[in-house]
Amino acid sequence: MEARTVQRQTVRLSTIVLVTVALFDLVSTLMWLNMGHGEGNPIFAYLASVGTGPFVLGKLLFLVVPLLAIEYARTKRPVTAEVGTWVAAVAYAGLWGSHVIRLAA
């Protein structure tokens, strides 16, 4: 019997940043919805109209599934996955920031 080598998995900073931005988006969107603003994404607007639970579940699903794909890609092409995670995090943060600026105006 061969001894199995256990690789220690570490959570990458890029993944933490992406999840943090997504959670800021979730919390701030819930706050804005409670203040009477609408949701711009038609899928999430529908989920918000159904209720807070489905909205939160949908947001988390749209975060977790791509993260699983990124983490799988990281096992095959780690550099590409890392760059892709940073690109996604920066794009998401930029989109979130543009919405904050638009709402403040």
JSON list of C-alpha atoms in Angstrom, two decimals:
[
{"chain": "A", "resi": 1, "resn": "MET", "atom": "CA", "xyz": [0.00, 0.00, 0.00]},
{"chain": "A", "resi": 2, "resn": "GLU", "atom": "CA", "xyz": [1.26, 3.43, -0.89]},
{"chain": "A", "resi": 3, "resn": "ALA", "atom": "CA", "xyz": [1.10, 6.23, 1.58]},
{"chain": "A", "resi": 4, "resn": "ARG", "atom": "CA", "xyz": [-1.04, 9.00, 0.22]},
{"chain": "A", "resi": 5, "resn": "THR", "atom": "CA", "xyz": [0.47, 12.43, 0.05]},
{"chain": "A", "resi": 6, "resn": "VAL", "atom": "CA", "xyz": [-1.87, 15.00, 1.45]},
{"chain": "A", "resi": 7, "resn": "GLN", "atom": "CA", "xyz": [-1.48, 18.38, -0.14]},
{"chain": "A", "resi": 8, "resn": "ARG", "atom": "CA", "xyz": [-2.21, 21.26, 2.08]},
{"chain": "A", "resi": 9, "resn": "GLN", "atom": "CA", "xyz": [-4.70, 23.58, 0.45]},
{"chain": "A", "resi": 10, "resn": "THR", "atom": "CA", "xyz": [-4.40, 27.26, 1.21]},
{"chain": "A", "resi": 11, "resn": "VAL", "atom": "CA", "xyz": [-6.98, 29.89, 0.51]},
{"chain": "A", "resi": 12, "resn": "ARG", "atom": "CA", "xyz": [-5.52, 32.42, -1.89]},
{"chain": "A", "resi": 13, "resn": "LEU", "atom": "CA", "xyz": [-5.70, 36.15, -1.25]},
{"chain": "A", "resi": 14, "resn": "SER", "atom": "CA", "xyz": [-7.39, 36.60, -4.63]},
{"chain": "A", "resi": 15, "resn": "THR", "atom": "CA", "xyz": [-10.22, 34.28, -3.55]},
{"chain": "A", "resi": 16, "resn": "ILE", "atom": "CA", "xyz": [-10.61, 36.11, -0.23]},
{"chain": "A", "resi": 17, "resn": "VAL", "atom": "CA", "xyz": [-10.79, 39.45, -2.05]},
{"chain": "A", "resi": 18, "resn": "LEU", "atom": "CA", "xyz": [-13.37, 38.13, -4.53]},
{"chain": "A", "resi": 19, "resn": "VAL", "atom": "CA", "xyz": [-15.55, 36.69, -1.74]},
{"chain": "A", "resi": 20, "resn": "THR", "atom": "CA", "xyz": [-15.21, 39.91, 0.27]},
{"chain": "A", "resi": 21, "resn": "VAL", "atom": "CA", "xyz": [-16.34, 42.05, -2.67]},
{"chain": "A", "resi": 22, "resn": "ALA", "atom": "CA", "xyz": [-19.26, 39.69, -3.29]},
{"chain": "A", "resi": 23, "resn": "LEU", "atom": "CA", "xyz": [-20.33, 39.88, 0.36]},
{"chain": "A", "resi": 24, "resn": "PHE", "atom": "CA", "xyz": [-20.09, 43.69, 0.32]},
{"chain": "A", "resi": 25, "resn": "ASP", "atom": "CA", "xyz": [-22.27, 43.61, -2.79]},
{"chain": "A", "resi": 26, "resn": "LEU", "atom": "CA", "xyz": [-24.80, 41.33, -1.10]},
{"chain": "A", "resi": 27, "resn": "VAL", "atom": "CA", "xyz": [-25.05, 43.36, 2.10]},
{"chain": "A", "resi": 28, "resn": "SER", "atom": "CA", "xyz": [-25.13, 46.74, 0.36]},
{"chain": "A", "resi": 29, "resn": "THR", "atom": "CA", "xyz": [-27.73, 45.51, -2.14]},
{"chain": "A", "resi": 30, "resn": "LEU", "atom": "CA", "xyz": [-29.94, 44.30, 0.70]},
{"chain": "A", "resi": 31, "resn": "MET", "atom": "CA", "xyz": [-29.59, 47.70, 2.35]},
{"chain": "A", "resi": 32, "resn": "TRP", "atom": "CA", "xyz": [-30.43, 49.53, -0.89]},
{"chain": "A", "resi": 33, "resn": "LEU", "atom": "CA", "xyz": [-33.41, 47.27, -1.54]},
{"chain": "A", "resi": 34, "resn": "ASN", "atom": "CA", "xyz": [-34.69, 47.99, 1.97]},
{"chain": "A", "resi": 35, "resn": "MET", "atom": "CA", "xyz": [-34.36, 51.72, 1.23]},
{"chain": "A", "resi": 36, "resn": "GLY", "atom": "CA", "xyz": [-36.62, 51.35, -1.80]},
{"chain": "A", "resi": 37, "resn": "HIS", "atom": "CA", "xyz": [-34.07, 51.10, -4.60]},
{"chain": "A", "resi": 38, "resn": "GLY", "atom": "CA", "xyz": [-34.44, 48.42, -7.25]},
{"chain": "A", "resi": 39, "resn": "GLU", "atom": "CA", "xyz": [-32.14, 45.67, -8.42]},
{"chain": "A", "resi": 40, "resn": "GLY", "atom": "CA", "xyz": [-30.70, 46.22, -11.90]},
{"chain": "A", "resi": 41, "resn": "ASN", "atom": "CA", "xyz": [-30.05, 42.57, -12.76]},
{"chain": "A", "resi": 42, "resn": "PRO", "atom": "CA", "xyz": [-33.34, 41.01, -13.97]},
{"chain": "A", "resi": 43, "resn": "ILE", "atom": "CA", "xyz": [-32.55, 37.61, -12.44]},
{"chain": "A", "resi": 44, "resn": "PHE", "atom": "CA", "xyz": [-31.81, 39.07, -9.03]},
{"chain": "A", "resi": 45, "resn": "ALA", "atom": "CA", "xyz": [-34.69, 41.55, -9.33]},
{"chain": "A", "resi": 46, "resn": "TYR", "atom": "CA", "xyz": [-37.03, 38.58, -9.70]},
{"chain": "A", "resi": 47, "resn": "LEU", "atom": "CA", "xyz": [-35.42, 36.78, -6.75]},
{"chain": "A", "resi": 48, "resn": "ALA", "atom": "CA", "xyz": [-35.69, 39.96, -4.64]},
{"chain": "A", "resi": 49, "resn": "SER", "atom": "CA", "xyz": [-39.39, 40.20, -5.53]},
{"chain": "A", "resi": 50, "resn": "VAL", "atom": "CA", "xyz": [-39.86, 36.65, -4.23]},
{"chain": "A", "resi": 51, "resn": "GLY", "atom": "CA", "xyz": [-38.14, 37.41, -0.94]},
{"chain": "A", "resi": 52, "resn": "THR", "atom": "CA", "xyz": [-34.90, 38.01, 0.89]},
{"chain": "A", "resi": 53, "resn": "GLY", "atom": "CA", "xyz": [-34.14, 34.31, 1.32]},
{"chain": "A", "resi": 54, "resn": "PRO", "atom": "CA", "xyz": [-34.28, 33.43, -2.39]},
{"chain": "A", "resi": 55, "resn": "PHE", "atom": "CA", "xyz": [-32.33, 36.61, -3.22]},
{"chain": "A", "resi": 56, "resn": "VAL", "atom": "CA", "xyz": [-29.52, 35.76, -0.78]},
{"chain": "A", "resi": 57, "resn": "LEU", "atom": "CA", "xyz": [-29.49, 32.12, -1.89]},
{"chain": "A", "resi": 58, "resn": "GLY", "atom": "CA", "xyz": [-29.29, 33.18, -5.54]},
{"chain": "A", "resi": 59, "resn": "LYS", "atom": "CA", "xyz": [-26.44, 35.61, -4.85]},
{"chain": "A", "resi": 60, "resn": "LEU", "atom": "CA", "xyz": [-24.53, 32.95, -2.93]},
{"chain": "A", "resi": 61, "resn": "LEU", "atom": "CA", "xyz": [-25.15, 30.35, -5.64]},
{"chain": "A", "resi": 62, "resn": "PHE", "atom": "CA", "xyz": [-23.81, 32.74, -8.28]},
{"chain": "A", "resi": 63, "resn": "LEU", "atom": "CA", "xyz": [-20.71, 33.14, -6.11]},
{"chain": "A", "resi": 64, "resn": "VAL", "atom": "CA", "xyz": [-20.05, 29.56, -5.01]},
{"chain": "A", "resi": 65, "resn": "VAL", "atom": "CA", "xyz": [-20.46, 27.83, -8.40]},
{"chain": "A", "resi": 66, "resn": "PRO", "atom": "CA", "xyz": [-17.91, 30.06, -10.18]},
{"chain": "A", "resi": 67, "resn": "LEU", "atom": "CA", "xyz": [-15.55, 29.76, -7.19]},
{"chain": "A", "resi": 68, "resn": "LEU", "atom": "CA", "xyz": [-15.73, 25.98, -7.43]},
{"chain": "A", "resi": 69, "resn": "ALA", "atom": "CA", "xyz": [-14.90, 26.24, -11.13]},
{"chain": "A", "resi": 70, "resn": "ILE", "atom": "CA", "xyz": [-11.97, 28.55, -10.36]},
{"chain": "A", "resi": 71, "resn": "GLU", "atom": "CA", "xyz": [-10.65, 26.22, -7.67]},
{"chain": "A", "resi": 72, "resn": "TYR", "atom": "CA", "xyz": [-10.90, 23.27, -10.05]},
{"chain": "A", "resi": 73, "resn": "ALA", "atom": "CA", "xyz": [-9.10, 25.27, -12.74]},
{"chain": "A", "resi": 74, "resn": "ARG", "atom": "CA", "xyz": [-6.45, 26.11, -10.16]},
{"chain": "A", "resi": 75, "resn": "THR", "atom": "CA", "xyz": [-5.56, 22.39, -9.99]},
{"chain": "A", "resi": 76, "resn": "LYS", "atom": "CA", "xyz": [-4.96, 22.29, -13.76]},
{"chain": "A", "resi": 77, "resn": "ARG", "atom": "CA", "xyz": [-3.66, 25.78, -14.57]},
{"chain": "A", "resi": 78, "resn": "PRO", "atom": "CA", "xyz": [-2.84, 27.56, -11.32]},
{"chain": "A", "resi": 79, "resn": "VAL", "atom": "CA", "xyz": [-1.37, 30.74, -12.83]},
{"chain": "A", "resi": 80, "resn": "THR", "atom": "CA", "xyz": [-4.28, 31.23, -15.22]},
{"chain": "A", "resi": 81, "resn": "ALA", "atom": "CA", "xyz": [-6.77, 30.62, -12.41]},
{"chain": "A", "resi": 82, "resn": "GLU", "atom": "CA", "xyz": [-4.98, 33.09, -10.14]},
{"chain": "A", "resi": 83, "resn": "VAL", "atom": "CA", "xyz": [-4.94, 35.79, -12.81]},
{"chain": "A", "resi": 84, "resn": "GLY", "atom": "CA", "xyz": [-8.59, 35.09, -13.62]},
{"chain": "A", "resi": 85, "resn": "THR", "atom": "CA", "xyz": [-9.56, 35.37, -9.97]},
{"chain": "A", "resi": 86, "resn": "TRP", "atom": "CA", "xyz": [-7.85, 38.77, -9.67]},
{"chain": "A", "resi": 87, "resn": "VAL", "atom": "CA", "xyz": [-9.46, 39.98, -12.89]},
{"chain": "A", "resi": 88, "resn": "ALA", "atom": "CA", "xyz": [-12.88, 38.87, -11.61]},
{"chain": "A", "resi": 89, "resn": "ALA", "atom": "CA", "xyz": [-12.30, 40.53, -8.22]},
{"chain": "A", "resi": 90, "resn": "VAL", "atom": "CA", "xyz": [-11.19, 43.84, -9.75]},
{"chain": "A", "resi": 91, "resn": "ALA", "atom": "CA", "xyz": [-14.03, 43.84, -12.30]},
{"chain": "A", "resi": 92, "resn": "TYR", "atom": "CA", "xyz": [-16.59, 43.03, -9.60]},
{"chain": "A", "resi": 93, "resn": "ALA", "atom": "CA", "xyz": [-15.21, 45.74, -7.30]},
{"chain": "A", "resi": 94, "resn": "GLY", "atom": "CA", "xyz": [-15.28, 48.25, -10.17]},
{"chain": "A", "resi": 95, "resn": "LEU", "atom": "CA", "xyz": [-18.86, 47.39, -11.03]},
{"chain": "A", "resi": 96, "resn": "TRP", "atom": "CA", "xyz": [-19.89, 47.60, -7.38]},
{"chain": "A", "resi": 97, "resn": "GLY", "atom": "CA", "xyz": [-18.09, 50.95, -7.01]},
{"chain": "A", "resi": 98, "resn": "SER", "atom": "CA", "xyz": [-19.77, 52.37, -10.09]},
{"chain": "A", "resi": 99, "resn": "HIS", "atom": "CA", "xyz": [-23.16, 51.45, -8.63]},
{"chain": "A", "resi": 100, "resn": "VAL", "atom": "CA", "xyz": [-22.28, 53.12, -5.32]},
{"chain": "A", "resi": 101, "resn": "ILE", "atom": "CA", "xyz": [-21.25, 56.30, -7.15]},
{"chain": "A", "resi": 102, "resn": "ARG", "atom": "CA", "xyz": [-24.42, 56.26, -9.27]},
{"chain": "A", "resi": 103, "resn": "LEU", "atom": "CA", "xyz": [-26.64, 55.81, -6.22]},
{"chain": "A", "resi": 104, "resn": "ALA", "atom": "CA", "xyz": [-24.85, 58.60, -4.34]},
{"chain": "A", "resi": 105, "resn": "ALA", "atom": "CA", "xyz": [-25.42, 61.06, -7.19]}
]
